[in-house]
Coordinates of C-alpha atoms (C1' of nucleotides) in Angstrom, one line a residue:
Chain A
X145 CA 0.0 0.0 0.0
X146 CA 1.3 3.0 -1.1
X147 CA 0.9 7.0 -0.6
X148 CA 2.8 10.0 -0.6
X149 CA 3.3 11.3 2.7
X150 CA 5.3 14.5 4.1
X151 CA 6.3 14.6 0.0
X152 CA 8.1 11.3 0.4
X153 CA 6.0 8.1 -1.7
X154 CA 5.8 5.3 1.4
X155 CA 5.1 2.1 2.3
X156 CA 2.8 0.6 4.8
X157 CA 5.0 -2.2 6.8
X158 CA 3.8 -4.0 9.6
X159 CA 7.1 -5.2 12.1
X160 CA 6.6 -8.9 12.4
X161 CA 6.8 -10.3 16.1
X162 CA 7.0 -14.0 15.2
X163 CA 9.6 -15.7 13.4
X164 CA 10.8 -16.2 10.8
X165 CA 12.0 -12.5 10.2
X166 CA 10.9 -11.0 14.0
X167 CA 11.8 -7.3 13.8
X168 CA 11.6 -7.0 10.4
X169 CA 9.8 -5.5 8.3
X170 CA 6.5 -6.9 6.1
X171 CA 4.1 -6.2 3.7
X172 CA 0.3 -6.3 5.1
X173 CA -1.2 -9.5 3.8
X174 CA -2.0 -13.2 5.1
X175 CA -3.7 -16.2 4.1
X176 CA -6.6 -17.0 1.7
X177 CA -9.5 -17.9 3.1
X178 CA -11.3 -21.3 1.3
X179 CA -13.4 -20.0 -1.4
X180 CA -12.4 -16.2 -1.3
X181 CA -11.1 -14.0 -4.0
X182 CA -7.5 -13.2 -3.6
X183 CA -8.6 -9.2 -3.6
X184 CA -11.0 -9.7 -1.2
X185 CA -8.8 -11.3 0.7
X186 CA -6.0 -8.5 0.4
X187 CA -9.2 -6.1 1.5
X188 CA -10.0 -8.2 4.2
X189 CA -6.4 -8.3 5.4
X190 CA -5.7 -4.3 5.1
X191 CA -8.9 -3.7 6.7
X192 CA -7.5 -4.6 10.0
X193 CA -4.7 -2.1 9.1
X194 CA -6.4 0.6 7.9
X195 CA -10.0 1.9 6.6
X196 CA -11.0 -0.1 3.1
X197 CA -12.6 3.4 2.1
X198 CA -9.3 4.8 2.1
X199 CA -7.8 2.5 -0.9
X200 CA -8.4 4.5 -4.0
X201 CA -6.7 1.9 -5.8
X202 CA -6.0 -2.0 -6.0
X203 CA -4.2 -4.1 -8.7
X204 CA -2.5 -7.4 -8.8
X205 CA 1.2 -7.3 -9.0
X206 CA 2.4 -10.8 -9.6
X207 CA 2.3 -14.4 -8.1
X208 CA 5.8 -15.6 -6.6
X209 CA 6.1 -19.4 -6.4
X210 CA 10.3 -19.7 -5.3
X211 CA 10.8 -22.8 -3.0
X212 CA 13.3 -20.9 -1.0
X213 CA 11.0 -17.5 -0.7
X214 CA 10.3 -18.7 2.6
X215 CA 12.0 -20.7 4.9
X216 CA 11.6 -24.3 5.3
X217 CA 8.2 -24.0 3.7
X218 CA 6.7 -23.6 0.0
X219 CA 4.6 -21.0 -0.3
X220 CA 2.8 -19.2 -3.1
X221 CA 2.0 -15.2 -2.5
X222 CA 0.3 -12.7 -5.0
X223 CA 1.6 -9.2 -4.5
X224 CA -0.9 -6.7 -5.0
X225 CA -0.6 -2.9 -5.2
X226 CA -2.7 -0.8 -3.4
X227 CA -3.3 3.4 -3.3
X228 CA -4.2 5.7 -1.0
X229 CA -4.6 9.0 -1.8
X230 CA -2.3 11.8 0.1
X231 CA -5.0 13.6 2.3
X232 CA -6.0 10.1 3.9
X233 CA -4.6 9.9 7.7
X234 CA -6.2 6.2 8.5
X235 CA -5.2 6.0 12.2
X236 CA -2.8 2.5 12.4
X237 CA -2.0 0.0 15.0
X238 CA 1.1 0.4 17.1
X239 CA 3.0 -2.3 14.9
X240 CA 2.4 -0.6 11.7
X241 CA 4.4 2.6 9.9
X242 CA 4.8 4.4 6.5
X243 CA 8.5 3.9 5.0
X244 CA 9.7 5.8 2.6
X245 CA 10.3 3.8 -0.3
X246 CA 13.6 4.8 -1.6
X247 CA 14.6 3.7 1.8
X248 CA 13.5 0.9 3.3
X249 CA 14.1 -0.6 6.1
X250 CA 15.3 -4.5 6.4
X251 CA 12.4 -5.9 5.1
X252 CA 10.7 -9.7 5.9
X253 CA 10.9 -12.5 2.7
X254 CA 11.0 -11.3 -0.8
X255 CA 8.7 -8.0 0.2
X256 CA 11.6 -5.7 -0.8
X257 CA 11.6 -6.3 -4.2
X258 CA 7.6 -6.4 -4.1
X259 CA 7.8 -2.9 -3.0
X260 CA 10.1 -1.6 -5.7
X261 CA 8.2 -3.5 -8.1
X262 CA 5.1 -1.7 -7.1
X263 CA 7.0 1.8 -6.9
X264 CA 8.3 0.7 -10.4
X265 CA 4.4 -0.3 -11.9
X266 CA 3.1 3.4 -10.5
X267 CA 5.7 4.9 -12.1
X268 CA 4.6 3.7 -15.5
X269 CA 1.2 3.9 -15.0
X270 CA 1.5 7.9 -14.2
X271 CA 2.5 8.4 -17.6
X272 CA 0.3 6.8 -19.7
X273 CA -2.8 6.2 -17.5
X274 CA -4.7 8.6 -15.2
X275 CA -3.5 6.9 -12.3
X276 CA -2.6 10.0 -10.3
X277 CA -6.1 10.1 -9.2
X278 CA -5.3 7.7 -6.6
X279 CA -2.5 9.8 -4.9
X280 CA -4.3 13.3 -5.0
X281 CA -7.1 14.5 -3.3
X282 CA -10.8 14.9 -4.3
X283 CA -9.8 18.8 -5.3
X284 CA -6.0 19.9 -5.7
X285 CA -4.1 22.7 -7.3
X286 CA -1.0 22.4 -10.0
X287 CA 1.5 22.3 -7.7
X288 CA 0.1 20.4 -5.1
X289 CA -0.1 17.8 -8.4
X290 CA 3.3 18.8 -8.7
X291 CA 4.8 18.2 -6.0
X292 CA 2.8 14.6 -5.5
X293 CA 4.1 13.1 -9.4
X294 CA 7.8 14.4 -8.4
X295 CA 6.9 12.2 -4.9
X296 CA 6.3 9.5 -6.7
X297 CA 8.1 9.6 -10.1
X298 CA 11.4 10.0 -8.2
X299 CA 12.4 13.3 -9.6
X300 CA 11.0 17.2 -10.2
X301 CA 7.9 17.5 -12.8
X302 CA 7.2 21.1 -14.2
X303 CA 4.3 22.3 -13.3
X304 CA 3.4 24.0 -16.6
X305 CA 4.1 20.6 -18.4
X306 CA 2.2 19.0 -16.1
X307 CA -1.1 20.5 -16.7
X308 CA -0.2 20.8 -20.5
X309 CA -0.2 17.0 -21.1
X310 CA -3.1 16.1 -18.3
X311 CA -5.4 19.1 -19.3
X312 CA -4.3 18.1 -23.3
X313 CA -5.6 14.3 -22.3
X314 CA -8.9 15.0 -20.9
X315 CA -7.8 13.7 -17.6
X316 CA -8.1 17.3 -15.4
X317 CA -10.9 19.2 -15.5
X318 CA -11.1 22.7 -13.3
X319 CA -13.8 23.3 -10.4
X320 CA -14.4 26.6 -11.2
X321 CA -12.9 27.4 -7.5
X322 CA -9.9 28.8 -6.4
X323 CA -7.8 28.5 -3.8
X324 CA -6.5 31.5 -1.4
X325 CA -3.2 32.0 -1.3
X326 CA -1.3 31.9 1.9
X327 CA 0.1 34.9 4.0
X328 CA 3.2 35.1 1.8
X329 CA 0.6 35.9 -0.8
X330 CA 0.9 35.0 -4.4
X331 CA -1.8 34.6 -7.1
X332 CA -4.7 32.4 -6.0
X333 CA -4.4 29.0 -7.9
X334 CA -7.7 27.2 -9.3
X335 CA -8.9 24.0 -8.0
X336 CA -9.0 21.0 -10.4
X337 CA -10.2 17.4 -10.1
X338 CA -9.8 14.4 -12.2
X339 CA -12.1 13.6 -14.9
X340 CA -12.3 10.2 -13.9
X341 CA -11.6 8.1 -10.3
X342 CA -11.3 4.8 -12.3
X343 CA -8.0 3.9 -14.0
X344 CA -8.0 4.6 -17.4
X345 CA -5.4 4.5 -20.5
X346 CA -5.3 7.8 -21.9
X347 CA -1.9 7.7 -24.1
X348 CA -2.8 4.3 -25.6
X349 CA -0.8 3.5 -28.9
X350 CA 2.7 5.4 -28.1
X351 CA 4.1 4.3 -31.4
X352 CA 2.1 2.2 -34.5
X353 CA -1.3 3.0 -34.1
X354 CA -3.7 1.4 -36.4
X355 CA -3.9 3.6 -39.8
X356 CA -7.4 6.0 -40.4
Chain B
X999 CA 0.9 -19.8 -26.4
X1000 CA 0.3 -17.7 -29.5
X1001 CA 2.0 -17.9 -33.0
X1002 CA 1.3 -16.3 -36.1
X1003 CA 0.6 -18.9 -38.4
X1004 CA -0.1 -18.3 -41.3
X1005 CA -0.6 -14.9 -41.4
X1006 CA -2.8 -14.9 -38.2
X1007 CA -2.4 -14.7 -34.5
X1008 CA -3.3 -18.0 -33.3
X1009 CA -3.1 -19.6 -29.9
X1010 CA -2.8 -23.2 -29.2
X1011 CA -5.5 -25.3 -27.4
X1012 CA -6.3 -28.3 -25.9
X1013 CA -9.6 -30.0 -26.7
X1014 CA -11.0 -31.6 -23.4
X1015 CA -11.9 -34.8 -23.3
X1016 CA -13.3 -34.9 -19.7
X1017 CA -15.9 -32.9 -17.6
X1018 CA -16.0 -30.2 -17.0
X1019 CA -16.2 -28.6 -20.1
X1020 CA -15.8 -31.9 -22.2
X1021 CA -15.4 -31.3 -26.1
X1022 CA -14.5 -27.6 -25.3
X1023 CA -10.8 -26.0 -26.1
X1024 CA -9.2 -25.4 -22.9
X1025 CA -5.2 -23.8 -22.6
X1026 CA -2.2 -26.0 -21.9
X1027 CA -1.3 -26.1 -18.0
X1028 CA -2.2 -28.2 -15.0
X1029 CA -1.4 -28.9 -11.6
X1030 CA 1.7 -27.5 -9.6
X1031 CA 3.7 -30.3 -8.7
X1032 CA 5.2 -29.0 -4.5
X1033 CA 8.2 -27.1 -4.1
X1034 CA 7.2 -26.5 -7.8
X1035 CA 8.2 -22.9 -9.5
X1036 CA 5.0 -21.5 -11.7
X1037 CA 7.3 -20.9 -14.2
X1038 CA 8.9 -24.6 -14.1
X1039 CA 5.3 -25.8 -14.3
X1040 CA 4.0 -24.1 -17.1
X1041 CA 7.2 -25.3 -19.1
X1042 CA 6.9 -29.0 -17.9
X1043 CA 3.1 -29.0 -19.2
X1044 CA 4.2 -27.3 -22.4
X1045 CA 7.1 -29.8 -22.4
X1046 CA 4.3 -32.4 -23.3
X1047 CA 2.4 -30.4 -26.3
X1048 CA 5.4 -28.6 -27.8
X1049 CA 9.6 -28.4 -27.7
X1050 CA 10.0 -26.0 -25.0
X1051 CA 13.0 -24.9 -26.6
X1052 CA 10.4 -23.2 -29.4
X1053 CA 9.4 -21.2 -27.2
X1054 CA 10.9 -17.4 -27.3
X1055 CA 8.9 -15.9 -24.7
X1056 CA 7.4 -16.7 -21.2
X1057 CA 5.6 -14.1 -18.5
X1058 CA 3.4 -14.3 -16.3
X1059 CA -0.1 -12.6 -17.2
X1060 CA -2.3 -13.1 -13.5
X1061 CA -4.1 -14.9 -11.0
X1062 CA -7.6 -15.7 -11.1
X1063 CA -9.3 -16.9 -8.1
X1064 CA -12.9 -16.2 -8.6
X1065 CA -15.0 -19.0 -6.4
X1066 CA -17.2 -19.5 -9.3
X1067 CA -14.4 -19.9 -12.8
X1068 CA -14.3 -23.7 -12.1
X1069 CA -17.8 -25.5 -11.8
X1070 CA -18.1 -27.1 -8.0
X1071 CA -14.8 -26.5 -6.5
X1072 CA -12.7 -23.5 -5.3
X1073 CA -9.5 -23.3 -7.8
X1074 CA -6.7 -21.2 -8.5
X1075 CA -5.3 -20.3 -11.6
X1076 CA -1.7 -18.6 -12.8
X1077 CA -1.8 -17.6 -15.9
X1078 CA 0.8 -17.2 -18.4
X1079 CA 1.6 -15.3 -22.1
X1080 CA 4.1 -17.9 -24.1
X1081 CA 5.2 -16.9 -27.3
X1082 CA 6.5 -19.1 -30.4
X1083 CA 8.2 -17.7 -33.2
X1084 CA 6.1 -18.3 -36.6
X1085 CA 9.0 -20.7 -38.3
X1086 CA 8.6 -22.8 -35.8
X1087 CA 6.4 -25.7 -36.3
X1088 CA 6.3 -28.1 -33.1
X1089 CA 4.7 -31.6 -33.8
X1090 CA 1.6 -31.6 -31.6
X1091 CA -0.8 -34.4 -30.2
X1092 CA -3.5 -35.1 -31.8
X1093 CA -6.0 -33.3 -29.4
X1094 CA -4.6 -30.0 -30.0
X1095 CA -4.6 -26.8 -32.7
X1096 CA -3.5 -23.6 -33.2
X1097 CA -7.3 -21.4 -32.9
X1098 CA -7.2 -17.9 -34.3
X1099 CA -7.2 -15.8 -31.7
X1100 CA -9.8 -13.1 -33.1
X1101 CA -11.8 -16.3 -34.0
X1102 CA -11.9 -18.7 -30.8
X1103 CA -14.2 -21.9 -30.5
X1104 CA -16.3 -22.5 -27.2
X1105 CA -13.4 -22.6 -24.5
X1106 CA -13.4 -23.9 -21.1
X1107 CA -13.5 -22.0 -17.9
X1108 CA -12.6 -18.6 -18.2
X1109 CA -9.4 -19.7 -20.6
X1110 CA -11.6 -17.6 -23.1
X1111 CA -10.6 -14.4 -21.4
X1112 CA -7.2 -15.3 -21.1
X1113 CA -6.3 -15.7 -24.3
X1114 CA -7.9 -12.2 -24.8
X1115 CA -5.7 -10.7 -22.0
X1116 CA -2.8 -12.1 -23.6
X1117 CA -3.4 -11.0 -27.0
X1118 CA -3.6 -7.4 -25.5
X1119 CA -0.3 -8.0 -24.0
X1120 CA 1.2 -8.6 -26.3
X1121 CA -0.2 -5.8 -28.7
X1122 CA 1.1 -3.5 -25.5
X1123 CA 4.2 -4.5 -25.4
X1124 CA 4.7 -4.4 -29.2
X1125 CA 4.5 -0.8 -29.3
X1126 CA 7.3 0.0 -26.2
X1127 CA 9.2 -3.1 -26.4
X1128 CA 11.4 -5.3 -28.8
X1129 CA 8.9 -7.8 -28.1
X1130 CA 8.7 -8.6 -31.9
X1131 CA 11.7 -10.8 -31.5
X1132 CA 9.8 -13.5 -30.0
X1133 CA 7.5 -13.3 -32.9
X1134 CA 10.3 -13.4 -35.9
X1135 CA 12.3 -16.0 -37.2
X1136 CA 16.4 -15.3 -36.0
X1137 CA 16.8 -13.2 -39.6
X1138 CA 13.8 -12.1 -41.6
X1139 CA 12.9 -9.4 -44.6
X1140 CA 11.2 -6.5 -43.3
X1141 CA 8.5 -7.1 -45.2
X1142 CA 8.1 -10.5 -43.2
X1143 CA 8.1 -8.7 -39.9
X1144 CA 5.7 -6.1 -41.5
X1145 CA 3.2 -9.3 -41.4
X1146 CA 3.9 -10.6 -38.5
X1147 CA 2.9 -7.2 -36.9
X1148 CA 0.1 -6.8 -38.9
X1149 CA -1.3 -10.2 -37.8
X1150 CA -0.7 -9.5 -34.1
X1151 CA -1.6 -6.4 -34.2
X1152 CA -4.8 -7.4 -36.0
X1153 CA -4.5 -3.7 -38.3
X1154 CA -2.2 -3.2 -41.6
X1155 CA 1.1 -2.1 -40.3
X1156 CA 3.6 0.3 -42.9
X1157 CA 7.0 -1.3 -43.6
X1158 CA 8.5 2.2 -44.1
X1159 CA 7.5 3.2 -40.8
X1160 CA 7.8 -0.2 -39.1
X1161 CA 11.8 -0.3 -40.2
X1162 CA 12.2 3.3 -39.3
X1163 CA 10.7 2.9 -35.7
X1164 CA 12.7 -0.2 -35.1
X1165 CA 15.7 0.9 -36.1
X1166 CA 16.0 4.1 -34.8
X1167 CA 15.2 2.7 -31.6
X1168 CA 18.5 0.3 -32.2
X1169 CA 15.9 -2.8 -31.9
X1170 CA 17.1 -4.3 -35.2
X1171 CA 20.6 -4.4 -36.7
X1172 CA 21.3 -5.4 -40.6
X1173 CA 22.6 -8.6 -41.0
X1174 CA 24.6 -7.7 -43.8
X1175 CA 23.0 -10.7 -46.3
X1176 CA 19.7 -10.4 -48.4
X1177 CA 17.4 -12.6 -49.7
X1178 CA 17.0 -13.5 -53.3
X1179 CA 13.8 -12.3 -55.1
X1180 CA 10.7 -14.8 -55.9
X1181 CA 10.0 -15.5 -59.8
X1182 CA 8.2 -12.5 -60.3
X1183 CA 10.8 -10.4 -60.0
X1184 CA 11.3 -7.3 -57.6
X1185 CA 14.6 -5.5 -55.4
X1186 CA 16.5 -8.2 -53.1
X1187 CA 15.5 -7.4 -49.9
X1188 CA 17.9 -6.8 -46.9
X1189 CA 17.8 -9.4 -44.1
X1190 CA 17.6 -8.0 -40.5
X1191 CA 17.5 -9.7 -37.3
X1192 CA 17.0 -8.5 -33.5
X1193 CA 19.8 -6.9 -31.7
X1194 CA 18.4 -9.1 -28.4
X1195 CA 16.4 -11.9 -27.9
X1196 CA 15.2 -10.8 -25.0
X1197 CA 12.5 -8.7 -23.8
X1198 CA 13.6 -4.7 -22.9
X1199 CA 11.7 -2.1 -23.1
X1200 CA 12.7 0.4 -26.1
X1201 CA 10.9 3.3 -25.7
X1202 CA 10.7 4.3 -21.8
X1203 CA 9.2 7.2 -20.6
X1204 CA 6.0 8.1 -22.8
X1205 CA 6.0 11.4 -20.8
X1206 CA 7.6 13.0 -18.1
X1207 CA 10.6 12.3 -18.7
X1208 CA 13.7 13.1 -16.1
X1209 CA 14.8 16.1 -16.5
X1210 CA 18.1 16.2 -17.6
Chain C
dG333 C1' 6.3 49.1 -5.1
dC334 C1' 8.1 44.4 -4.2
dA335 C1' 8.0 39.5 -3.4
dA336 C1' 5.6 35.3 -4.1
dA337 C1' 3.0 32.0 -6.5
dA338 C1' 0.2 30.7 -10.6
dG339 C1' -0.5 30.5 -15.2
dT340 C1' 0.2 31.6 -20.4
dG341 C1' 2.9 32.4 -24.8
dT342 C1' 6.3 30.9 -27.6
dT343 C1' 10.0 28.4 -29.6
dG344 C1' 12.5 24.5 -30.4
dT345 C1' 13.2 19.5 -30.8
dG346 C1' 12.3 14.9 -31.6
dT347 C1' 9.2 11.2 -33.1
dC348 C1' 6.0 9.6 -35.8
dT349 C1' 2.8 9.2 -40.3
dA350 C1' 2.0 9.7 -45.1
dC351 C1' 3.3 9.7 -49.6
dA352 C1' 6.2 10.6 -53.5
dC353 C1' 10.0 8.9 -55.6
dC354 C1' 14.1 5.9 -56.6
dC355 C1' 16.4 1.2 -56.8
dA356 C1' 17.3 -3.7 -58.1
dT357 C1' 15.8 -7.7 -59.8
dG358 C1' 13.0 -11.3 -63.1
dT359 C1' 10.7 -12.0 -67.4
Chain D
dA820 C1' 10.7 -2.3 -71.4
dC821 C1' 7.9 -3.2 -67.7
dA822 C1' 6.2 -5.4 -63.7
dT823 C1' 7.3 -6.4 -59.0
dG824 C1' 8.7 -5.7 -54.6
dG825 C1' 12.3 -3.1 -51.6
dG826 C1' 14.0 1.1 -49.8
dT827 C1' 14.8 6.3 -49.3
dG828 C1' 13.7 11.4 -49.2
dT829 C1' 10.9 14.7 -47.5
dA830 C1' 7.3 17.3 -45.6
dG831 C1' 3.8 17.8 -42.2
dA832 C1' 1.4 16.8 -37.7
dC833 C1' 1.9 16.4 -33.1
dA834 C1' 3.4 16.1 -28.3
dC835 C1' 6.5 17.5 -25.3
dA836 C1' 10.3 20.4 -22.7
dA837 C1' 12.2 24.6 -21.6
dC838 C1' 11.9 29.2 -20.5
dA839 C1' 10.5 33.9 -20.8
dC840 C1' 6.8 36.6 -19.6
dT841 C1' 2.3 38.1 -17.5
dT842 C1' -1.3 37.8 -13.9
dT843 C1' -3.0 38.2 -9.2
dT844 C1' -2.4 38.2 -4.8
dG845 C1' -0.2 39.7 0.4
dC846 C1' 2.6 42.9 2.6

DNA sequence: GCAAAAGTGTTGTGTCTACACCCATGT
DNA sequence: ACATGGGTGTAGACACAACACTTTTGC
């Protein structure tokens, strides 16, 4: 589960107690229940973390099957990766925290690498999808936009480009509102939402697209 | 496991012979043997229908674990986008055949909707990978890989533009050789072939790029 | 007026499509 | 010579990045 958080993108880890791996760090998750869907069984499993309403987003990852991805046991886990947008503040259990994901802690089985790979799929997904939807707020200026992609693309994002290429998509469209600027002043920036809360393609055929 | 066979994407399948789904096409696979890797299963099923050394091209596509995709019991299923490059023609049982892809019988399960996912896969990852090489003989005209695009893609595809995209992108070198014309005349054409044979992504970020 | 923050105008670059044209071969 | 198929030249459309400039506010 991922959000951007004091402008850092982060992780929800839960410190194991038990072994193997006590003290470190894992991924929320657990064991499927007979006859239930592997998402409703990652739901069920985060609910006890954090409030389902929060997740703004949820798609599978990948199954890992490696005998040795667990200790003295074979076991199969599907990674899923899971949004929550940046105004949510889901009050956690003591065992739980946010890492930032370009530094994690020592982390519990394979779940390092399911983190980056999860970092890695958002990254893609903010260019050629709407997926930002599911790190901003209901209502948000440019920059606050801003400052969320360069959270969780890694590096800084213009904001003039920015709202070029999402306003040129269709995937922003403004309030009408505006925001009042803060004691330092500075000219009041309008509100904007997206279009659409569901994840969407919106640059589809990058190269080869079918002729007229 | 798709191929383009002559001239069309096609994907191989297995005609049941039991219930459920008896006399339906169902996709290669089975059971996970313990302390099994997905991966190593898939290949040891395939193993039985076709030369796993045919094939070019093996990720993972997802799990499905609806209660209700296999009739009277609770079953999970992995599954997986194989690829087959179209000179190669694997000797197969008699219960199975390469199905048109755009065109497929009654299937079993939801194996229907895989093949579907797959196809779109792969169309993706035409566009922003070199994923072509799993599709193309090891040297080929340009003209050849023209149709083999085409018939994935399911839409006419522009040689001129094909070689350009591909080569500027440092996908596909020259091999130096050419092939000699048919009876009815026409230019020699150069023979190409992929720089790799394995799958990286060739065209990165879409959009917000880094800046420099 | 000045600083701060938001937003627009403009130019340049690179990638792709479309299409005209040229090239090398068989008959 | 001419048909056939391969390949190149070139121009236009488009999306994007970069950056200068303008707008609107607080102090």
């Amino acid at each position: 589960m991922l959000q951007v958080r004091d402008g850092v993108l982060r992780v929800l880890l839960w410190k194991r107690a038990r072994e193997p791996f006590a003290g470190r760090w894992a991924l929320p998750g657990g064991y499927l229940e007979p006859g239930e869907t592997l998402e409703d069984s990652i739901r069920r499993h985060l609910a006890v973390k954090v409030d389902v309403r929060e997740l703004s987003h949820l798609e599978q990852l990948d199954t890992r099957s490696e005998p040795d991805r667990v200790p003295d046991e074979w076991q199969l886990a599907t990674s899923y990766l899971g949004l929550v947008p940046t105004d949510a503040d889901p009050g956690l259990p003591d065992d739980t925290a946010w890492h930032p994901v370009d530094r994690l802690p020592p982390t519990a089985f394979d779940h390092g690498a399911i983190v980056l790979a999860g970092r890695d799929r958002l990254r893609a997904k903010l260019s050629y999808t709407n997926a930002g939807f599911a790190l901003a707020p209901e209502t948000f200026t440019i920059s606050q936009l801003r400052d969320l992609y360069g959270a969780a693309l890694g590096h800084d994002v213009s904001a003039t480009n920015l709202q070029r290429v999402l306003l040129r998509r269709n995937v922003l469209e403004p309030t009408g509102s505006r925001r009042e600027p803060g004691r330092s002043g500075g000219r009041p920036a309008s509100l904007f939402r997206f279009r659409s809360r569901e994840l969407a393609i919106t640059d589809e055929f990058a190269v080869l697209r079918p002729p007229r």
